[in-house]
CSV table of C-alpha atoms in Angstrom, one decimal:
chain,number,residue,atom,x,y,z
A,1,MET,CA,0.0,0.0,0.0
A,2,ARG,CA,1.5,3.6,-0.9
A,3,LYS,CA,1.8,5.6,1.9
A,4,ASN,CA,0.0,8.5,0.5
A,5,SER,CA,-3.0,6.1,-0.1
A,6,TRP,CA,-3.8,6.3,3.7
A,7,ILE,CA,-2.1,9.5,4.7
A,8,ALA,CA,-4.6,11.5,2.2
A,9,LEU,CA,-7.4,10.3,4.4
A,10,ALA,CA,-6.3,12.8,7.3
A,11,ALA,CA,-6.2,15.7,4.7
A,12,VAL,CA,-9.4,17.9,4.7
A,13,THR,CA,-9.5,20.5,2.0
A,14,VAL,CA,-10.4,23.8,3.5
A,15,VAL,CA,-11.3,26.6,1.3
A,16,ALA,CA,-10.7,30.0,2.6
A,17,VAL,CA,-13.7,32.1,2.3
A,18,VAL,CA,-12.6,35.7,1.3
A,19,GLY,CA,-15.4,38.2,1.9
A,20,ALA,CA,-15.8,41.5,0.3
A,21,VAL,CA,-13.8,43.3,2.6
A,22,TYR,CA,-11.3,46.1,1.4
A,23,VAL,CA,-9.5,48.8,2.8
A,24,VAL,CA,-11.2,51.9,2.3
A,25,GLY,CA,-9.2,54.6,0.6
A,26,GLN,CA,-9.0,58.3,1.4
A,27,ARG,CA,-12.3,59.5,3.0
A,28,ASN,CA,-12.1,62.7,1.1
A,29,ALA,CA,-12.2,60.9,-2.4
A,30,GLU,CA,-14.6,62.4,-4.9
A,31,THR,CA,-18.0,62.3,-4.1
A,32,ASP,CA,-21.4,64.2,-4.0
A,33,ARG,CA,-22.6,65.2,-0.5
A,34,GLY,CA,-26.1,65.2,0.6
A,35,GLU,CA,-27.6,65.6,3.9
A,36,ALA,CA,-26.9,63.0,6.6
A,37,PRO,CA,-29.7,61.3,8.5
A,38,SER,CA,-29.8,61.5,12.3
A,39,ALA,CA,-30.7,57.7,12.8
A,40,ARG,CA,-30.0,54.5,11.6
A,41,LEU,CA,-29.3,53.8,8.1
A,42,VAL,CA,-32.5,51.6,7.6
A,43,PRO,CA,-35.0,53.2,10.1
A,44,GLY,CA,-37.2,50.8,11.8
A,45,LEU,CA,-35.5,47.6,10.5
A,46,LEU,CA,-34.4,47.0,14.2
A,47,ALA,CA,-38.0,46.4,15.1
A,48,LYS,CA,-38.6,44.1,12.0
A,49,VAL,CA,-35.8,41.9,12.6
A,50,ASN,CA,-38.0,38.9,13.7
A,51,ASP,CA,-40.1,39.4,10.6
A,52,VAL,CA,-37.2,38.3,8.4
A,53,ALA,CA,-37.5,34.8,7.0
A,54,GLN,CA,-35.3,35.1,3.9
A,55,ILE,CA,-31.8,36.4,3.1
A,56,ALA,CA,-30.7,36.8,-0.4
A,57,VAL,CA,-27.2,37.3,-1.0
A,58,GLN,CA,-25.5,38.2,-4.4
A,59,ASP,CA,-22.1,39.2,-5.7
A,60,ALA,CA,-20.4,39.0,-8.8
A,61,LYS,CA,-19.8,35.1,-8.7
A,62,HIS,CA,-22.6,33.8,-6.3
A,63,LYS,CA,-26.2,34.1,-5.7
A,64,PHE,CA,-27.8,32.2,-3.0
A,65,THR,CA,-30.5,32.3,0.0
A,66,VAL,CA,-30.8,31.6,3.5
A,67,VAL,CA,-34.5,30.6,4.6
A,68,ARG,CA,-35.6,30.3,8.2
A,69,GLN,CA,-37.2,26.8,8.9
A,70,LYS,CA,-40.2,25.8,10.8
A,71,ASP,CA,-38.0,25.0,13.9
A,72,GLU,CA,-36.5,28.5,13.8
A,73,THR,CA,-33.2,27.3,12.2
A,74,TRP,CA,-31.9,28.5,9.1
A,75,ALA,CA,-30.8,26.7,6.0
A,76,MET,CA,-29.4,27.1,2.5
A,77,PRO,CA,-31.7,25.8,-0.4
A,78,GLU,CA,-29.0,26.0,-3.0
A,79,LYS,CA,-26.8,23.7,-0.8
A,80,TYR,CA,-29.6,21.0,-0.2
A,81,ASN,CA,-31.0,22.8,2.8
A,82,TYR,CA,-27.7,22.4,4.9
A,83,PRO,CA,-27.8,24.1,8.2
A,84,VAL,CA,-26.5,27.8,8.3
A,85,LYS,CA,-24.7,29.1,11.4
A,86,PRO,CA,-26.8,31.3,13.6
A,87,ASP,CA,-24.2,33.8,14.0
A,88,ALA,CA,-24.0,34.4,10.2
A,89,VAL,CA,-27.7,35.3,10.2
A,90,LYS,CA,-27.3,37.6,13.2
A,91,LYS,CA,-24.3,39.4,11.7
A,92,ALA,CA,-26.5,40.0,8.5
A,93,VAL,CA,-29.7,40.7,9.8
A,94,VAL,CA,-29.1,42.5,13.1
A,95,GLY,CA,-26.0,43.9,11.6
A,96,MET,CA,-27.8,45.8,8.8
A,97,ALA,CA,-30.3,47.0,11.4
A,98,GLU,CA,-27.8,48.5,13.5
A,99,LEU,CA,-25.8,50.1,10.7
A,100,LYS,CA,-25.5,53.9,11.5
A,101,ALA,CA,-25.0,56.3,8.6
A,102,LEU,CA,-22.0,58.6,9.3
A,103,GLU,CA,-21.7,60.6,6.1
A,104,PRO,CA,-23.5,60.8,2.9
A,105,ARG,CA,-21.6,60.1,-0.3
A,106,THR,CA,-22.0,60.0,-4.0
A,107,ALA,CA,-25.3,59.6,-5.6
A,108,LYS,CA,-23.8,59.3,-9.1
A,109,PRO,CA,-24.0,56.0,-10.6
A,110,ASP,CA,-20.7,56.6,-12.4
A,111,LEU,CA,-18.8,56.9,-9.1
A,112,TYR,CA,-20.3,54.0,-7.3
A,113,SER,CA,-17.3,51.5,-8.4
A,114,LYS,CA,-14.9,53.8,-6.5
A,115,ILE,CA,-16.5,52.9,-3.2
A,116,GLY,CA,-17.6,49.5,-4.2
A,117,VAL,CA,-21.4,50.2,-4.2
A,118,ASP,CA,-22.3,49.5,-7.8
A,119,ALA,CA,-24.6,46.6,-8.6
A,120,PRO,CA,-23.3,43.2,-8.2
A,121,ASP,CA,-23.9,42.4,-11.8
A,122,ALA,CA,-22.0,45.4,-13.2
A,123,LYS,CA,-18.8,44.9,-14.8
A,124,GLY,CA,-16.1,44.5,-12.5
A,125,SER,CA,-18.2,45.0,-9.3
A,126,GLU,CA,-16.9,44.0,-5.8
A,127,SER,CA,-20.0,44.7,-3.9
A,128,VAL,CA,-22.3,42.3,-2.2
A,129,GLN,CA,-26.1,43.0,-2.0
A,130,VAL,CA,-28.1,41.7,0.8
A,131,ASP,CA,-32.0,41.6,0.9
A,132,LEU,CA,-34.2,41.0,3.7
A,133,LYS,CA,-37.5,39.5,3.0
A,134,ASP,CA,-40.4,38.1,5.0
A,135,ALA,CA,-41.9,34.6,4.6
A,136,ALA,CA,-44.1,35.6,1.7
A,137,GLY,CA,-40.9,36.9,-0.1
A,138,LYS,CA,-41.7,40.7,0.4
A,139,GLU,CA,-38.9,42.8,0.7
A,140,ILE,CA,-38.0,44.3,4.1
A,141,ALA,CA,-34.7,46.0,3.5
A,142,GLY,CA,-31.9,45.5,1.4
A,143,ILE,CA,-28.3,47.1,0.8
A,144,ILE,CA,-25.3,47.2,-1.4
A,145,ALA,CA,-22.3,46.6,0.8
A,146,GLY,CA,-19.0,48.0,-0.5
A,147,LYS,CA,-15.5,48.8,0.6
A,148,THR,CA,-14.9,48.3,4.4
A,149,LYS,CA,-12.4,49.6,6.7
A,150,SER,CA,-11.7,47.3,9.8
A,151,PHE,CA,-9.9,48.5,12.8
A,152,GLU,CA,-7.6,45.5,13.7
A,153,GLY,CA,-7.3,44.9,17.4
A,154,ASP,CA,-9.6,47.6,18.1
A,155,VAL,CA,-13.2,47.4,19.4
A,156,ARG,CA,-14.7,49.8,17.3
A,157,PRO,CA,-17.1,48.8,14.6
A,158,ALA,CA,-16.1,48.6,11.2
A,159,GLN,CA,-16.6,51.5,8.6
A,160,ILE,CA,-18.4,50.3,5.3
A,161,TYR,CA,-19.6,52.2,2.3
A,162,VAL,CA,-23.0,51.2,1.5
A,163,ARG,CA,-26.1,52.1,-0.6
A,164,LYS,CA,-29.8,51.0,0.1
A,165,VAL,CA,-31.4,49.0,-2.7
A,166,GLY,CA,-33.3,51.3,-5.2
A,167,ASP,CA,-31.7,54.4,-3.5
A,168,ALA,CA,-29.4,56.6,-5.7
A,169,GLN,CA,-27.6,58.1,-2.2
A,170,SER,CA,-24.7,56.2,-0.9
A,171,TRP,CA,-23.3,56.4,2.6
A,172,LEU,CA,-20.3,55.9,4.8
A,173,ALA,CA,-21.9,53.7,7.5
A,174,GLU,CA,-20.5,52.4,11.0
A,175,GLY,CA,-21.5,48.7,12.4
A,176,ARG,CA,-20.8,45.2,12.7
A,177,PHE,CA,-22.8,44.0,9.5
A,178,GLU,CA,-21.2,41.0,7.8
A,179,ALA,CA,-22.4,38.9,4.7
A,180,LYS,CA,-20.0,36.6,3.4
A,181,PRO,CA,-20.5,36.4,-0.4
A,182,ASP,CA,-19.4,32.8,-0.7
A,183,PRO,CA,-22.3,30.4,0.4
A,184,ILE,CA,-19.9,28.1,2.2
A,185,GLY,CA,-19.1,30.8,4.6
A,186,TRP,CA,-22.6,31.0,6.0
A,187,LEU,CA,-22.8,27.0,6.6
A,188,ASP,CA,-22.3,25.3,9.7
A,189,ASP,CA,-19.1,23.7,8.7
A,190,GLU,CA,-17.9,22.0,11.8
A,191,ILE,CA,-18.6,18.1,11.4
A,192,PHE,CA,-16.7,16.6,14.4
A,193,LYS,CA,-14.7,17.8,17.2
A,194,LEU,CA,-13.5,14.7,18.9
A,195,SER,CA,-10.5,15.4,21.4
A,196,ARG,CA,-7.2,13.4,21.1
A,197,ASP,CA,-7.8,12.1,24.6
A,198,ARG,CA,-11.1,10.2,23.7
A,199,MET,CA,-9.8,8.6,20.5
A,200,MET,CA,-8.7,4.8,20.8
A,201,SER,CA,-8.2,3.5,17.1
A,202,VAL,CA,-8.8,3.7,13.7
A,203,GLU,CA,-9.2,1.1,10.9
A,204,ILE,CA,-8.7,2.0,7.3
A,205,ASP,CA,-10.0,-0.3,4.6
A,206,GLN,CA,-8.9,0.4,1.1
A,207,PRO,CA,-11.0,-0.6,-2.1
A,208,ASP,CA,-8.2,-2.8,-3.1
A,209,GLY,CA,-8.5,-5.0,0.1
A,210,GLY,CA,-5.4,-3.2,1.9
A,211,LYS,CA,-6.0,-2.6,5.6
A,212,LEU,CA,-4.3,-0.3,8.0
A,213,VAL,CA,-5.0,-0.2,11.9
A,214,ILE,CA,-3.8,2.4,14.3
A,215,ALA,CA,-4.4,2.4,17.9
A,216,ARG,CA,-3.2,2.7,21.6
A,217,PRO,CA,-4.1,0.6,24.5
A,218,SER,CA,-5.3,3.3,26.9
A,219,ARG,CA,-6.0,7.3,27.4
A,220,GLU,CA,-2.6,7.3,29.2
A,221,THR,CA,-0.5,6.2,26.4
A,222,LYS,CA,0.8,9.2,24.4
A,223,ASP,CA,1.6,7.9,21.0
A,224,PHE,CA,-0.6,5.9,18.5
A,225,THR,CA,0.9,2.8,17.0
A,226,LEU,CA,0.6,1.6,13.4
A,227,GLN,CA,0.1,-2.0,13.4
A,228,ASP,CA,1.3,-4.3,10.7
A,229,LEU,CA,3.6,-1.6,9.3
A,230,PRO,CA,4.0,-2.3,5.6
A,231,ALA,CA,7.7,-3.3,4.8
A,232,GLY,CA,9.9,-0.5,4.0
A,233,ALA,CA,7.4,2.0,5.5
A,234,LYS,CA,9.0,4.5,7.9
A,235,PRO,CA,6.1,7.1,8.8
A,236,LYS,CA,6.7,9.7,11.0
A,237,GLN,CA,4.9,9.7,14.5
A,238,SER,CA,3.2,13.0,13.6
A,239,GLU,CA,1.8,11.3,10.4
A,240,ILE,CA,0.5,8.5,12.5
A,241,ASP,CA,-1.1,10.7,15.1
A,242,GLY,CA,-2.4,13.1,12.5
A,243,ILE,CA,-4.4,10.1,11.0
A,244,ALA,CA,-5.7,9.0,14.2
A,245,THR,CA,-6.7,12.2,15.4
A,246,GLY,CA,-8.3,13.0,11.8
A,247,LEU,CA,-11.7,14.0,13.5
A,248,GLU,CA,-10.2,16.1,16.3
A,249,THR,CA,-11.4,19.3,14.3
A,250,LEU,CA,-13.1,18.4,10.9
A,251,VAL,CA,-14.7,21.3,8.8
A,252,PHE,CA,-15.6,20.8,5.1
A,253,SER,CA,-15.1,23.2,2.1
A,254,ASP,CA,-18.5,22.0,-0.1
A,255,VAL,CA,-21.5,19.8,0.3
A,256,ALA,CA,-23.4,17.5,-1.9
A,257,LYS,CA,-26.2,15.1,-1.8
A,258,ALA,CA,-24.8,11.6,-0.9
A,259,ASP,CA,-26.7,9.7,-3.7
A,260,SER,CA,-25.0,12.1,-6.1
A,261,LEU,CA,-21.7,10.3,-5.6
A,262,ASP,CA,-20.8,6.8,-6.0
A,263,PHE,CA,-19.3,5.5,-2.6
A,264,SER,CA,-19.1,1.7,-3.7
A,265,LYS,CA,-15.6,1.9,-4.0
A,266,ALA,CA,-14.8,4.3,-1.3
A,267,THR,CA,-12.2,3.9,1.1
A,268,THR,CA,-13.7,3.1,4.9
A,269,ALA,CA,-12.4,4.5,7.8
A,270,THR,CA,-13.8,3.4,11.4
A,271,TYR,CA,-12.9,5.6,14.4
A,272,ARG,CA,-13.4,4.5,17.8
A,273,THR,CA,-13.2,6.2,21.0
A,274,PHE,CA,-12.5,4.8,24.5
A,275,ASP,CA,-16.1,6.0,25.7
A,276,GLY,CA,-17.8,3.9,23.0
A,277,LEU,CA,-18.4,6.3,20.0
A,278,VAL,CA,-17.9,4.7,16.6
A,279,VAL,CA,-17.7,6.9,13.4
A,280,THR,CA,-17.7,5.3,10.1
A,281,VAL,CA,-16.2,7.5,7.3
A,282,LYS,CA,-16.6,6.6,3.6
A,283,SER,CA,-14.3,8.8,1.4
A,284,LEU,CA,-13.4,9.1,-2.4
A,285,GLN,CA,-11.8,11.7,-4.8
A,286,GLN,CA,-13.8,13.0,-7.6
A,287,ASP,CA,-13.0,16.0,-10.1
A,288,GLY,CA,-10.1,16.8,-8.0
A,289,LYS,CA,-12.2,16.9,-4.6
A,290,HIS,CA,-12.3,14.8,-1.5
A,291,TRP,CA,-15.9,13.8,-0.6
A,292,ALA,CA,-17.0,11.9,2.6
A,293,THR,CA,-20.0,10.6,4.2
A,294,PHE,CA,-20.2,10.0,8.0
A,295,ALA,CA,-22.2,7.5,10.1
A,296,VAL,CA,-22.3,7.6,14.0
A,297,ALA,CA,-22.9,4.7,16.2
A,298,PHE,CA,-22.5,3.6,20.0
A,299,ASP,CA,-20.6,0.8,21.2
A,300,PRO,CA,-22.1,0.2,25.1
A,301,GLU,CA,-19.6,-2.6,25.6
A,302,GLN,CA,-16.8,-0.4,25.0
A,303,ALA,CA,-18.4,2.5,27.0
A,304,ALA,CA,-18.6,0.2,30.0
A,305,LYS,CA,-15.0,-0.9,29.9
A,306,ASP,CA,-14.2,2.9,30.1
A,307,GLN,CA,-15.9,3.5,33.2
A,308,PRO,CA,-13.7,4.1,36.3
A,309,LYS,CA,-13.4,1.2,38.5
A,310,PRO,CA,-14.6,1.5,42.1
A,311,ALA,CA,-12.1,2.5,44.6
């Protein structure tokens, strides 16, 4: 068995989500001035945040929606109704409601691109449009977010150029609004977080019949051991431990329906913990991506063995 064939299982592809966040240029850039409001950028929105049932997000590359479910959780239809992080919803909805307009900026469409508030479908646009809607799909509020200045290491809220949807006037606003333009940035991407001290063993079965077992006899044993080491193989201890603890912090870079992929020839890894948790992972590579399915079970006999002995 090639070393890479079993080491690859521990590798999880993580795509860094880059939001539409840019450093604001000089605040005295060429703009048209209007009259600044004395209240929130979107007056009255804070009182309507509980009416929001849909969030539509669009930039030059992506277009997706986030929908509130009957159980009050949130999901993304474009990603097979995969759960969305509550904090992502809060940052978008409450963040928009609490935006405070600081100064009016340009109202000329030919200047929108300078501060990033042109329409997402405009040529070269770097803006993100976020529309909040009720359960019937009726628009509650919407903004086009442009260039942002964040204060690193500072507790001050960020400053962001924005324009309300359908309004010619743009503004320099202040707040903690955030809406990632990549849909993956909204999804609850933490699959497992199994600490190292719980892990007992992992058995990896390859489609060609090859098998690999990594284990340790007790929680007190520091290092995992690779059993039946292939001839000539000299893996580093860090590689062995990396495979055994592959579920310690596992996140994903995309999701798909399991039945859209053929797992009949997948590699199967069975992770077991000292306290009886059994996680079966089937993984394969297709179109340059690593895909995996997860099944969780409980082993009561192993859990009983892990109970502390009476004094």
